[in-house]
CSV table of C-alpha atoms in Angstrom, one decimal:
chain,number,residue,atom,x,y,z
A,1,MET,CA,-59.6,-37.6,-96.9
A,2,LYS,CA,-61.4,-36.3,-93.9
A,3,LEU,CA,-59.2,-35.6,-90.9
A,4,SER,CA,-60.2,-35.9,-87.3
A,5,PRO,CA,-60.3,-32.7,-85.2
A,6,VAL,CA,-57.0,-33.3,-83.5
A,7,LEU,CA,-55.3,-33.9,-86.8
A,8,ARG,CA,-56.8,-30.7,-88.3
A,9,MET,CA,-55.6,-28.8,-85.3
A,10,CYS,CA,-52.1,-30.3,-85.4
A,11,TYR,CA,-51.7,-29.9,-89.2
A,12,GLU,CA,-52.6,-26.2,-89.0
A,13,TYR,CA,-50.0,-25.6,-86.3
A,14,SER,CA,-47.2,-28.0,-86.6
A,15,ASN,CA,-47.1,-29.2,-90.2
A,16,PHE,CA,-46.1,-32.7,-88.8
A,17,PRO,CA,-46.8,-35.8,-90.9
A,18,LYS,CA,-50.1,-37.6,-90.3
A,19,ALA,CA,-48.3,-40.8,-89.2
A,20,TYR,CA,-46.3,-39.0,-86.5
A,21,ILE,CA,-49.4,-37.4,-85.0
A,22,GLU,CA,-51.4,-40.6,-85.1
A,23,LYS,CA,-48.5,-42.4,-83.4
A,24,ALA,CA,-48.5,-39.9,-80.6
A,25,MET,CA,-52.1,-40.8,-79.9
A,26,PHE,CA,-51.2,-44.5,-79.2
A,27,LYS,CA,-50.0,-45.8,-76.0
A,28,GLY,CA,-47.8,-48.9,-75.6
A,29,GLY,CA,-47.8,-51.4,-72.7
A,30,LYS,CA,-45.4,-54.3,-72.2
A,31,ARG,CA,-46.7,-57.7,-71.5
A,32,GLU,CA,-45.3,-61.2,-71.1
A,33,THR,CA,-46.6,-63.9,-73.5
A,34,ALA,CA,-45.3,-67.5,-73.2
A,35,GLY,CA,-42.1,-66.3,-71.7
A,36,LEU,CA,-41.4,-63.8,-74.5
A,37,ALA,CA,-41.5,-60.1,-74.1
A,38,GLY,CA,-44.1,-58.5,-76.4
A,39,ILE,CA,-45.6,-55.1,-76.9
A,40,LYS,CA,-49.3,-54.5,-77.0
A,41,ILE,CA,-50.3,-51.3,-78.9
A,42,ARG,CA,-53.6,-49.8,-77.8
A,43,LYS,CA,-55.2,-46.5,-78.5
A,44,LYS,CA,-56.6,-44.4,-75.8
A,45,LYS,CA,-60.3,-43.9,-76.6
A,46,LYS,CA,-60.9,-40.8,-74.4
A,47,TRP,CA,-58.0,-38.4,-75.0
A,48,HIS,CA,-57.6,-35.6,-72.5
A,49,TYR,CA,-56.7,-32.3,-74.3
A,50,GLY,CA,-54.7,-29.8,-72.3
A,51,VAL,CA,-52.5,-26.8,-72.9
A,52,SER,CA,-49.8,-28.9,-74.5
A,53,ARG,CA,-50.0,-30.7,-77.8
A,54,PRO,CA,-50.6,-34.4,-78.1
A,55,TRP,CA,-47.0,-35.2,-79.1
A,56,GLU,CA,-45.5,-33.2,-76.2
A,57,GLU,CA,-44.3,-35.0,-73.0
A,58,GLU,CA,-46.7,-33.0,-70.7
A,59,ASN,CA,-49.8,-34.2,-72.6
A,60,GLN,CA,-48.4,-37.7,-72.8
A,61,GLN,CA,-48.1,-37.8,-69.0
A,62,GLU,CA,-51.7,-36.6,-68.6
A,63,ASN,CA,-52.9,-39.4,-70.9
A,64,ARG,CA,-50.7,-42.2,-69.5
A,65,PRO,CA,-52.5,-45.6,-68.7
A,66,GLY,CA,-54.4,-45.5,-65.5
A,67,VAL,CA,-55.0,-41.8,-65.4
A,68,HIS,CA,-58.6,-40.7,-65.7
A,69,HIS,CA,-60.1,-37.2,-66.1
A,70,PRO,CA,-63.6,-35.9,-65.6
A,71,LYS,CA,-65.7,-35.5,-68.8
A,72,VAL,CA,-65.5,-32.1,-70.3
A,73,PHE,CA,-68.7,-30.6,-71.8
A,74,LEU,CA,-68.2,-28.1,-74.6
A,75,GLU,CA,-70.4,-26.0,-76.9
A,76,PRO,CA,-69.7,-27.3,-80.4
A,77,ILE,CA,-68.3,-24.7,-82.8
A,78,LYS,CA,-69.2,-25.3,-86.5
A,79,GLU,CA,-67.0,-22.5,-87.9
A,80,TRP,CA,-64.0,-21.3,-85.9
A,81,LYS,CA,-63.7,-17.6,-86.3
A,82,VAL,CA,-60.8,-16.6,-84.1
A,83,MET,CA,-57.3,-17.4,-85.4
A,84,ARG,CA,-53.7,-17.0,-84.1
A,85,GLY,CA,-52.5,-13.4,-84.3
A,86,ASP,CA,-56.0,-11.9,-84.2
A,87,LEU,CA,-56.6,-8.8,-82.1
A,88,VAL,CA,-59.3,-9.6,-79.5
A,89,GLU,CA,-60.9,-7.9,-76.5
A,90,VAL,CA,-61.2,-9.8,-73.1
A,91,LEU,CA,-64.7,-9.7,-71.8
A,92,VAL,CA,-64.2,-11.3,-68.4
A,93,GLY,CA,-61.8,-11.2,-65.4
A,94,LYS,CA,-59.5,-8.5,-64.1
A,95,ASP,CA,-58.4,-7.7,-67.6
A,96,LYS,CA,-61.9,-7.1,-68.9
A,97,GLY,CA,-61.9,-4.4,-71.6
A,98,LYS,CA,-58.2,-4.8,-72.5
A,99,GLN,CA,-57.1,-5.9,-76.0
A,100,GLY,CA,-54.4,-8.3,-77.1
A,101,HIS,CA,-53.3,-10.7,-79.7
A,102,VAL,CA,-54.1,-14.4,-79.7
A,103,ASN,CA,-50.9,-16.5,-79.5
A,104,TYR,CA,-52.2,-20.0,-78.8
A,105,ILE,CA,-55.3,-22.0,-79.6
A,106,VAL,CA,-56.6,-25.3,-78.3
A,107,LYS,CA,-59.7,-26.1,-80.4
A,108,GLN,CA,-60.6,-29.3,-78.6
A,109,ARG,CA,-61.3,-27.2,-75.4
A,110,ASN,CA,-62.5,-24.0,-77.1
A,111,TRP,CA,-59.5,-22.3,-75.6
A,112,VAL,CA,-57.6,-19.2,-76.7
A,113,PHE,CA,-54.6,-17.6,-75.0
A,114,VAL,CA,-54.1,-13.8,-75.3
A,115,ASP,CA,-50.6,-12.5,-75.1
A,116,GLY,CA,-50.0,-10.8,-71.7
A,117,LEU,CA,-53.6,-10.9,-70.5
A,118,HIS,CA,-55.6,-13.1,-68.1
A,119,CYS,CA,-52.4,-14.3,-66.4
A,120,LYS,CA,-51.3,-15.9,-63.2
A,121,TYR,CA,-48.0,-15.8,-61.4
A,122,GLU,CA,-46.4,-19.0,-60.1
A,123,TYR,CA,-43.0,-20.1,-58.7
A,124,ILE,CA,-40.8,-22.5,-60.6
A,125,THR,CA,-38.4,-24.5,-58.4
A,126,GLN,CA,-34.9,-24.7,-59.8
A,127,GLU,CA,-31.8,-26.5,-58.6
A,128,THR,CA,-31.1,-27.0,-55.0
A,129,GLY,CA,-29.7,-24.0,-53.3
A,130,LEU,CA,-31.2,-21.4,-55.6
A,131,LYS,CA,-34.3,-19.3,-54.9
A,132,PRO,CA,-37.5,-20.2,-56.9
A,133,THR,CA,-38.3,-18.0,-59.9
A,134,MET,CA,-41.6,-16.3,-60.4
A,135,VAL,CA,-43.0,-16.6,-63.9
A,136,LYS,CA,-46.0,-15.1,-65.7
A,137,LYS,CA,-48.3,-17.6,-67.4
A,138,GLU,CA,-51.4,-17.0,-69.5
A,139,LEU,CA,-54.6,-18.8,-68.6
A,140,PRO,CA,-57.1,-20.1,-71.2
A,141,LEU,CA,-60.1,-18.1,-72.2
A,142,CYS,CA,-63.3,-19.5,-73.7
A,143,VAL,CA,-63.6,-18.4,-77.3
A,144,VAL,CA,-67.4,-18.4,-77.1
A,145,ASN,CA,-68.0,-16.1,-74.2
A,146,ASP,CA,-64.7,-14.7,-72.9
A,147,VAL,CA,-63.3,-12.9,-76.0
A,148,ALA,CA,-64.5,-11.0,-79.0
A,149,LEU,CA,-62.8,-10.0,-82.2
A,150,VAL,CA,-61.9,-6.3,-82.6
A,151,ASP,CA,-63.1,-4.4,-85.7
A,152,PRO,CA,-60.0,-2.7,-87.2
A,153,SER,CA,-62.2,0.3,-88.4
A,154,ASP,CA,-63.1,1.5,-84.9
A,155,ASN,CA,-61.1,-0.8,-82.5
A,156,LYS,CA,-64.3,-2.1,-80.8
A,157,PRO,CA,-65.5,-5.7,-80.3
A,158,THR,CA,-67.8,-7.1,-82.9
A,159,GLU,CA,-69.5,-10.2,-84.1
A,160,ILE,CA,-68.4,-11.6,-87.4
A,161,GLN,CA,-69.6,-13.9,-90.2
A,162,TRP,CA,-67.9,-15.8,-92.9
A,163,ARG,CA,-68.8,-14.5,-96.4
A,164,PHE,CA,-67.6,-14.7,-99.9
A,165,THR,CA,-66.2,-11.8,-102.0
A,166,GLU,CA,-66.9,-11.2,-105.7
A,167,GLU,CA,-63.7,-13.1,-106.5
A,168,GLY,CA,-64.9,-16.1,-104.5
A,169,GLU,CA,-62.5,-15.6,-101.6
A,170,ARG,CA,-63.9,-16.6,-98.2
A,171,VAL,CA,-63.4,-13.8,-95.6
A,172,ARG,CA,-64.5,-12.7,-92.2
A,173,VAL,CA,-66.8,-9.7,-92.1
A,174,SER,CA,-67.9,-7.6,-89.2
A,175,THR,CA,-71.7,-7.7,-88.8
A,176,ARG,CA,-71.7,-4.2,-87.3
A,177,THR,CA,-69.7,-2.2,-89.8
A,178,GLY,CA,-69.4,-4.6,-92.8
A,179,ARG,CA,-65.6,-4.3,-92.7
A,180,ILE,CA,-63.5,-7.3,-93.8
A,181,ILE,CA,-61.3,-8.6,-90.9
A,182,PRO,CA,-58.1,-10.1,-92.6
A,183,LEU,CA,-56.3,-13.1,-91.3
A,184,ALA,CA,-53.0,-12.4,-89.5
A,185,SER,CA,-49.7,-13.7,-90.8
A,186,MET,CA,-49.4,-15.9,-87.7
A,187,VAL,CA,-52.1,-18.2,-89.1
A,188,HIS,CA,-49.7,-19.7,-91.6
A,189,GLU,CA,-46.8,-20.1,-89.1
A,190,THR,CA,-45.6,-23.6,-88.3
A,191,LYS,CA,-42.7,-25.2,-86.4
A,192,ASP,CA,-40.7,-25.2,-89.7
A,193,TYR,CA,-41.2,-21.6,-90.9
A,194,LYS,CA,-42.8,-18.2,-90.2
A,195,SER,CA,-44.1,-17.9,-93.7
A,196,LYS,CA,-44.0,-20.2,-96.8
A,197,SER,CA,-42.1,-17.7,-98.9
A,198,THR,CA,-39.2,-17.5,-96.5
A,199,TYR,CA,-38.8,-21.3,-96.0
A,200,LYS,CA,-35.5,-22.8,-97.3
A,201,GLU,CA,-35.6,-26.3,-98.6
A,202,GLN,CA,-33.7,-28.8,-96.4
A,203,PRO,CA,-31.6,-31.8,-97.7
A,204,LYS,CA,-34.4,-34.3,-96.9
A,205,ASP,CA,-37.2,-32.2,-98.4
A,206,THR,CA,-38.8,-33.1,-101.8
A,207,THR,CA,-37.8,-30.3,-104.2
A,208,ALA,CA,-40.4,-28.4,-106.2
A,209,GLU,CA,-38.8,-29.7,-109.4
A,210,ASP,CA,-39.4,-33.3,-108.4
A,211,LEU,CA,-43.0,-32.6,-107.6
A,212,GLU,CA,-43.6,-31.2,-111.1
A,213,VAL,CA,-42.3,-34.3,-112.8
A,214,ILE,CA,-45.1,-36.5,-114.2
A,215,SER,CA,-43.9,-39.9,-113.2
A,216,TYR,CA,-47.2,-41.8,-113.7
A,217,LYS,CA,-48.5,-42.8,-117.1
A,218,PRO,CA,-52.0,-44.3,-117.0
A,219,ASN,CA,-52.6,-47.5,-119.1
A,220,VAL,CA,-55.0,-50.4,-119.2
A,221,LYS,CA,-52.6,-53.0,-117.8
A,222,THR,CA,-52.9,-54.5,-114.3
A,223,PHE,CA,-50.4,-53.8,-111.6
A,224,GLU,CA,-48.7,-57.1,-112.1
A,225,GLN,CA,-48.5,-56.6,-115.9
A,226,ASP,CA,-47.0,-53.2,-115.4
A,227,ILE,CA,-44.3,-54.6,-113.0
A,228,MET,CA,-43.5,-57.4,-115.4
A,229,ASP,CA,-43.0,-54.9,-118.3
A,230,SER,CA,-40.8,-52.7,-116.3
A,231,MET,CA,-38.6,-55.6,-115.2
A,232,GLY,CA,-38.5,-57.3,-118.6
A,233,ILE,CA,-40.4,-60.4,-117.6
A,234,VAL,CA,-42.2,-62.3,-120.4
A,235,GLU,CA,-45.0,-64.6,-119.6
A,236,THR,CA,-44.8,-67.8,-121.7
A,237,LYS,CA,-47.6,-69.8,-120.0
A,238,LYS,CA,-51.0,-69.8,-121.7
A,239,PRO,CA,-53.9,-69.0,-119.3
A,240,ALA,CA,-56.5,-71.6,-118.8
A,241,LYS,CA,-59.9,-71.2,-120.4
A,242,THR,CA,-62.5,-69.6,-118.2
A,243,TRP,CA,-66.3,-69.2,-118.6
A,244,TRP,CA,-68.5,-66.6,-117.1
A,245,TYR,CA,-71.3,-69.0,-116.2
């Protein structure tokens, strides 16, 4: 099964079911039909991707019916080389030359966010009678031109390539030094766990023992015949004669 770009991005980050993510991409509008209230489900063709995820309220408001955004032109990236948790160096702006870790990625806009770098300060208005609070917020950086991965051997920016080791493992290799740049542990984090080994099964989770049980036994029967045998139904009628010509 081939997933769309938004599903691939969401699966890597959230571990949400496919049906939940697809449902978030649909918008519903109420209409009156013959005096009865009905719901017309329609899918937004041109989804606007922002900082928030498609299932979050902020992104839902940006894509509500009647709201239009200018078309965004992006350079297509065949192989994404920067992952969450990677150490990168900023190449533009007031923080040019500084290094930090990537903490957020929006692949649909070629955006990466570096922890504590390329930020802006803004006021957040709170309840009436209280002074507004100033917060620090990271701004997006283009993964193509604004950041570069740092080689762990000399802590300098470098270009990388995807290559295969002798064991068949696909790794990132620095083109300048030939050093393998390993993936950070943050790559495997989701909303459910920090790492797969530390995750504890919940009451509604399918246990590992249930997954290992072989519940399907192949046979030459049709689906209807298999159901009849499992329910003890015996067919007494004789099928009519048929001819192939």
